[in-house]
Amino acid sequence: MTARTVSLVLGSGGARGLAHIGVIQWLEHHGFEVRSIAGTSMGALVGGIYAAGRLPLYTRWVTALERKDVIRLLDFSFGRNSLFKGERVIGELKVLIGNPEIGDLPLSFTAVATDMDSGKEVWLNSGPLFDAIRASMAIPTIFSPYTLQGRRLMDGGLVNPVPIAPTLADSTDLTIAVNLNAEPQVLPPSAHAVSKRRESNRYRENIAKLINELQQRWGTEAEDESGFFDIISRSMDIMEDLIAQFKLTAYPPDIIVNIPRNVCSFYEFHRASEVIEAGRRYAHQTLQGLVEGGDKGGAPQGGQTVI
């Protein structure tokens, strides 16, 4: 098969964003050449690291994370606008990956964020890579807003969970979008499912303790701390799903790889290997027609500021 050039659009969805790695691995394995990337939130993180040529290094790092490592990366915020500052994980990734200028990357890259004051979509395609990634990942109530060039920026998923528009001027053969908020599916059983479920429950309990400690520091009651992350993640899923449907109708890509939202919860980064494998599996289901002589391998379903 002659290599095809791709504009790759990577959506938001917390830990489900690790599925982006599996999609990229599938594309590379089958000879596709990604020339342009636009991403929101975790899509910006994975896409930016891939554009920097460091995705294999990041993949080894994230698949080695255990639950205690994920908790260690959560740095308490002592203000009232978020639970965590988000600086610890970004600092560790800078040490691991470096922090190149976006303009120096071998691939075109755009991270999407939201201007907290105007509510407008902001395209970040210049400046230090991790400034753009940090701004795009500032999930409301979870991570603090990020100030960049005088703007207070928040998670891009608030306005554009699957950012097709930054790729519209590309001269590539295909635009492939990865949507992390697709309808739930019955998932294939994994080998140690029961023990994993028990471990996941203990992990939730540890997260709950962190939330309880924060709420005590803030002087508030911890009435239902065990469901805190679930409530936030589900609320974000509902909002982003509705916005994504609108955006995908307005700017339909050539192909959408849909990742079911029940692949994992948005904070289950300790399941990296499993989620990456899910990304490869859904990429194969959607895109295999492209390498088997099919026409598109699948059909589409379903005012910016540039810094």
Coordinates of C-alpha atoms in Angstrom, one line a residue:
M1 CA 0.0 0.0 0.0
T2 CA 1.3 3.5 -0.8
A3 CA 1.7 5.5 2.3
R4 CA -1.1 8.0 2.9
T5 CA -0.7 11.3 4.6
V6 CA -2.9 12.0 7.6
S7 CA -4.1 15.0 9.6
L8 CA -4.8 13.5 13.0
V9 CA -7.4 15.0 15.4
L10 CA -7.2 13.7 19.0
G11 CA -10.1 14.4 21.3
S12 CA -10.4 14.9 25.0
G13 CA -11.4 12.3 27.6
G14 CA -9.0 12.0 30.5
A15 CA -7.3 8.6 30.8
R16 CA -9.2 7.4 27.7
G17 CA -6.8 9.6 25.9
L18 CA -4.2 6.9 26.2
A19 CA -6.2 5.1 23.5
H20 CA -4.7 7.8 21.1
I21 CA -1.4 6.0 21.5
G22 CA -2.9 2.7 20.2
V23 CA -4.4 4.5 17.3
I24 CA -1.1 6.1 16.4
Q25 CA 0.7 2.8 16.7
W26 CA -1.8 1.2 14.4
L27 CA -1.4 4.0 11.8
E28 CA 2.4 3.8 11.9
H29 CA 2.4 0.0 11.7
H30 CA 0.3 0.1 8.5
G31 CA 2.4 2.7 6.8
F32 CA 0.4 5.9 7.3
E33 CA 2.3 9.2 7.6
V34 CA 0.9 11.6 10.2
R35 CA 1.8 15.2 9.1
S36 CA -0.4 17.3 11.2
I37 CA -2.0 17.0 14.7
A38 CA -4.6 18.9 16.5
G39 CA -5.6 17.9 20.0
T40 CA -7.6 18.9 23.0
S41 CA -6.7 18.1 26.6
M42 CA -5.2 14.5 26.7
G43 CA -5.3 14.6 22.9
A44 CA -3.0 17.7 23.1
L45 CA -0.7 15.8 25.5
V46 CA -0.4 12.7 23.4
G47 CA -0.4 14.6 20.1
G48 CA 2.2 17.0 21.3
I49 CA 4.5 14.3 22.6
Y50 CA 4.1 12.4 19.3
A51 CA 4.9 15.6 17.3
A52 CA 8.1 15.9 19.4
G53 CA 9.1 12.4 18.4
R54 CA 9.0 11.2 22.0
L55 CA 5.9 9.0 22.1
P56 CA 7.7 5.6 22.6
L57 CA 9.5 7.1 25.6
Y58 CA 6.2 8.5 27.1
T59 CA 4.5 5.1 26.4
R60 CA 7.1 3.2 28.4
W61 CA 6.8 5.8 31.2
V62 CA 3.0 5.8 31.4
T63 CA 2.6 2.0 31.1
A64 CA 5.0 1.6 34.1
L65 CA 2.8 3.8 36.3
E66 CA 1.2 2.1 39.2
R67 CA -1.7 3.5 41.3
K68 CA 0.6 4.9 43.9
D69 CA 2.6 6.7 41.2
V70 CA -0.5 8.3 39.8
I71 CA -1.5 9.6 43.3
R72 CA 2.1 10.8 43.8
L73 CA 1.7 13.0 40.7
L74 CA -1.3 14.8 42.1
D75 CA -0.1 18.1 43.7
F76 CA -2.6 19.7 46.1
S77 CA -3.8 23.2 45.3
F78 CA -4.3 25.3 48.4
G79 CA -6.5 27.7 46.5
R80 CA -10.3 27.3 46.0
N81 CA -10.4 27.2 42.2
S82 CA -9.1 23.6 41.8
L83 CA -8.2 20.4 43.6
F84 CA -4.7 20.1 42.0
K85 CA -2.2 22.5 40.6
G86 CA -1.1 20.2 37.7
E87 CA 2.5 21.4 37.9
R88 CA 4.0 18.2 39.3
V89 CA 3.0 16.0 36.4
I90 CA 3.9 18.6 33.8
G91 CA 7.3 19.1 35.5
E92 CA 8.0 15.4 35.4
L93 CA 7.0 15.2 31.7
K94 CA 9.3 18.1 30.9
V95 CA 12.2 16.2 32.5
L96 CA 11.3 13.1 30.5
I97 CA 10.4 14.7 27.1
G98 CA 12.0 18.1 27.1
N99 CA 10.1 21.3 26.3
P100 CA 10.7 22.2 22.7
E101 CA 9.2 25.1 20.9
I102 CA 6.1 24.1 18.9
G103 CA 7.5 25.9 15.8
D104 CA 10.6 23.6 15.9
L105 CA 8.6 20.3 15.9
P106 CA 8.9 18.1 12.9
L107 CA 5.1 17.9 12.6
S108 CA 2.5 20.6 12.6
F109 CA 0.8 20.8 16.0
T110 CA -2.1 22.7 17.5
A111 CA -3.4 22.4 21.0
V112 CA -6.9 23.8 21.7
A113 CA -7.8 25.6 24.9
T114 CA -10.6 27.8 26.2
D115 CA -10.3 31.5 27.1
M116 CA -11.8 31.6 30.6
D117 CA -12.9 35.2 30.3
S118 CA -14.3 35.4 26.8
G119 CA -15.3 31.8 26.4
K120 CA -13.6 31.6 23.0
E121 CA -11.6 28.8 21.5
V122 CA -7.9 29.4 21.5
W123 CA -5.5 27.7 19.1
L124 CA -2.0 27.2 20.6
N125 CA 0.5 26.6 17.8
S126 CA 3.6 28.4 18.9
G127 CA 5.7 28.8 22.1
P128 CA 6.9 26.1 24.5
L129 CA 5.2 22.8 23.9
F130 CA 4.2 22.1 27.5
D131 CA 2.7 25.6 28.0
A132 CA 0.2 24.7 25.3
I133 CA -0.4 21.2 26.7
R134 CA -0.9 22.5 30.3
A135 CA -3.4 25.1 29.1
S136 CA -5.3 22.6 27.1
M137 CA -5.5 20.2 30.0
A138 CA -6.8 22.7 32.7
I139 CA -9.9 20.7 33.5
P140 CA -12.3 22.8 35.5
T141 CA -12.2 22.1 39.3
I142 CA -9.5 19.5 38.8
F143 CA -6.5 21.5 37.6
S144 CA -5.9 25.2 38.0
P145 CA -6.5 27.5 35.0
Y146 CA -3.2 28.4 33.2
T147 CA -2.2 32.0 32.4
L148 CA -0.5 32.3 29.0
Q149 CA 0.3 35.7 27.4
G150 CA -2.2 37.4 29.7
R151 CA -5.0 35.0 29.0
R152 CA -6.5 32.7 31.6
L153 CA -6.9 29.4 29.8
M154 CA -8.9 26.2 30.6
D155 CA -9.5 22.8 29.1
G156 CA -10.2 22.9 25.3
G157 CA -12.9 20.3 25.7
L158 CA -15.2 23.0 27.0
V159 CA -15.5 24.4 23.5
N160 CA -14.1 21.8 21.1
P161 CA -13.6 18.2 22.3
V162 CA -12.6 17.0 18.8
P163 CA -10.8 19.9 17.1
I164 CA -11.2 19.4 13.4
A165 CA -11.0 23.1 12.4
P166 CA -7.2 23.6 12.9
T167 CA -6.6 20.9 10.2
L168 CA -8.9 22.3 7.5
A169 CA -6.1 24.0 5.6
D170 CA -3.9 20.8 5.5
S171 CA -3.0 19.3 2.2
T172 CA -3.1 15.7 3.5
D173 CA -4.9 12.7 2.0
L174 CA -7.1 11.9 5.0
T175 CA -8.3 13.6 8.2
I176 CA -8.8 11.0 10.9
A177 CA -10.5 12.0 14.2
V178 CA -10.4 10.0 17.4
N179 CA -13.5 10.6 19.5
L180 CA -13.2 9.4 23.1
N181 CA -16.8 9.9 24.1
A182 CA -18.6 7.3 21.9
E183 CA -21.5 5.3 23.2
P184 CA -20.6 2.5 25.7
Q185 CA -20.1 -1.0 24.4
V186 CA -19.9 -4.4 25.9
L187 CA -16.1 -4.7 26.2
P188 CA -14.2 -8.0 25.8
P189 CA -13.3 -9.6 29.2
S190 CA -9.7 -9.0 30.3
A191 CA -7.5 -11.6 32.0
H192 CA -7.7 -10.9 35.7
A193 CA -10.9 -8.8 35.5
V194 CA -12.1 -9.6 39.0
S195 CA -8.8 -8.8 40.7
K196 CA -8.4 -5.6 38.6
R197 CA -11.9 -4.6 39.8
R198 CA -10.9 -5.1 43.4
E199 CA -7.7 -3.1 42.9
S200 CA -9.6 -0.4 41.1
N201 CA -12.0 -0.1 44.1
R202 CA -9.0 0.3 46.5
Y203 CA -7.6 2.9 44.1
R204 CA -10.9 4.9 44.3
E205 CA -10.7 4.7 48.0
N206 CA -7.2 6.3 47.9
I207 CA -8.4 9.0 45.6
A208 CA -11.4 9.6 47.9
K209 CA -9.0 10.1 50.9
L210 CA -7.3 12.8 48.9
I211 CA -10.5 14.5 48.2
N212 CA -11.6 14.2 51.8
E213 CA -8.4 15.9 52.9
L214 CA -8.8 18.7 50.5
Q215 CA -12.4 19.3 51.6
Q216 CA -11.3 19.4 55.2
R217 CA -8.7 22.0 54.4
W218 CA -11.3 24.0 52.6
G219 CA -13.6 23.7 55.6
T220 CA -16.4 21.8 53.7
E221 CA -18.2 18.6 54.4
A222 CA -17.1 15.5 52.6
E223 CA -20.6 14.0 52.1
D224 CA -20.0 11.9 49.0
E225 CA -16.3 12.1 48.3
S226 CA -16.1 8.6 46.9
G227 CA -18.2 9.7 43.9
F228 CA -16.5 13.1 43.3
F229 CA -14.4 12.1 40.3
D230 CA -17.2 10.0 38.8
I231 CA -19.6 13.0 39.0
I232 CA -17.1 15.4 37.4
S233 CA -16.1 12.9 34.7
R234 CA -19.6 12.0 33.8
S235 CA -20.6 15.7 33.7
M236 CA -17.7 16.4 31.4
D237 CA -18.6 13.4 29.2
I238 CA -22.2 14.6 28.7
M239 CA -21.2 18.1 27.9
E240 CA -18.3 17.2 25.6
D241 CA -20.4 14.5 23.8
L242 CA -23.0 17.1 22.9
I243 CA -20.4 19.7 21.7
A244 CA -18.5 17.0 19.8
Q245 CA -21.6 16.0 17.9
F246 CA -22.2 19.6 16.8
K247 CA -18.5 20.1 15.8
L248 CA -18.3 16.9 13.9
T249 CA -21.4 17.8 12.0
A250 CA -20.0 21.3 11.2
Y251 CA -16.6 19.9 10.2
P252 CA -16.9 16.3 9.3
P253 CA -13.5 14.4 9.0
D254 CA -13.0 11.6 6.5
I255 CA -13.0 9.0 9.2
I256 CA -13.8 8.8 12.9
V257 CA -12.3 6.3 15.3
N258 CA -14.9 6.0 18.1
I259 CA -13.6 4.9 21.5
P260 CA -16.4 3.9 23.9
R261 CA -16.5 6.1 27.0
N262 CA -16.7 3.0 29.2
V263 CA -13.2 1.9 28.2
C264 CA -12.0 3.4 31.5
S265 CA -12.8 6.3 33.8
F266 CA -11.0 9.6 33.2
Y267 CA -8.6 9.2 36.1
E268 CA -7.6 5.5 35.6
F269 CA -4.1 6.2 34.2
H270 CA -2.8 3.0 35.9
R271 CA -4.7 1.0 33.2
A272 CA -2.5 2.5 30.4
S273 CA -1.6 -0.8 28.7
E274 CA -5.2 -1.9 28.6
V275 CA -6.4 1.4 27.2
I276 CA -3.6 1.6 24.6
E277 CA -4.6 -1.9 23.4
A278 CA -8.2 -0.7 23.1
G279 CA -7.0 2.1 20.9
R280 CA -5.3 -0.3 18.6
R281 CA -8.4 -2.6 18.5
Y282 CA -10.8 0.2 17.6
A283 CA -8.4 1.7 15.1
H284 CA -8.2 -1.7 13.4
Q285 CA -12.0 -2.1 13.4
T286 CA -12.5 1.3 11.8
L287 CA -9.5 1.6 9.5
Q288 CA -8.7 -1.9 8.3
G289 CA -10.6 -1.2 5.1
L290 CA -7.9 1.3 4.1
V291 CA -5.2 -1.4 4.0
E292 CA -7.5 -4.0 2.4
G293 CA -8.3 -2.0 -0.6
G294 CA -11.4 -0.3 0.9
D295 CA -12.4 3.2 -0.1
K296 CA -12.3 5.0 3.2
G297 CA -12.4 2.3 5.8
G298 CA -15.3 3.9 7.6
A299 CA -17.7 6.7 7.3
P300 CA -18.1 9.9 9.4
Q301 CA -20.5 9.5 12.2
G302 CA -22.1 11.9 13.3
G303 CA -14.5 32.0 15.9
Q304 CA -11.0 30.9 16.9
T305 CA -8.1 32.8 18.3
V306 CA -4.6 31.7 17.4
I307 CA -1.7 32.2 19.7

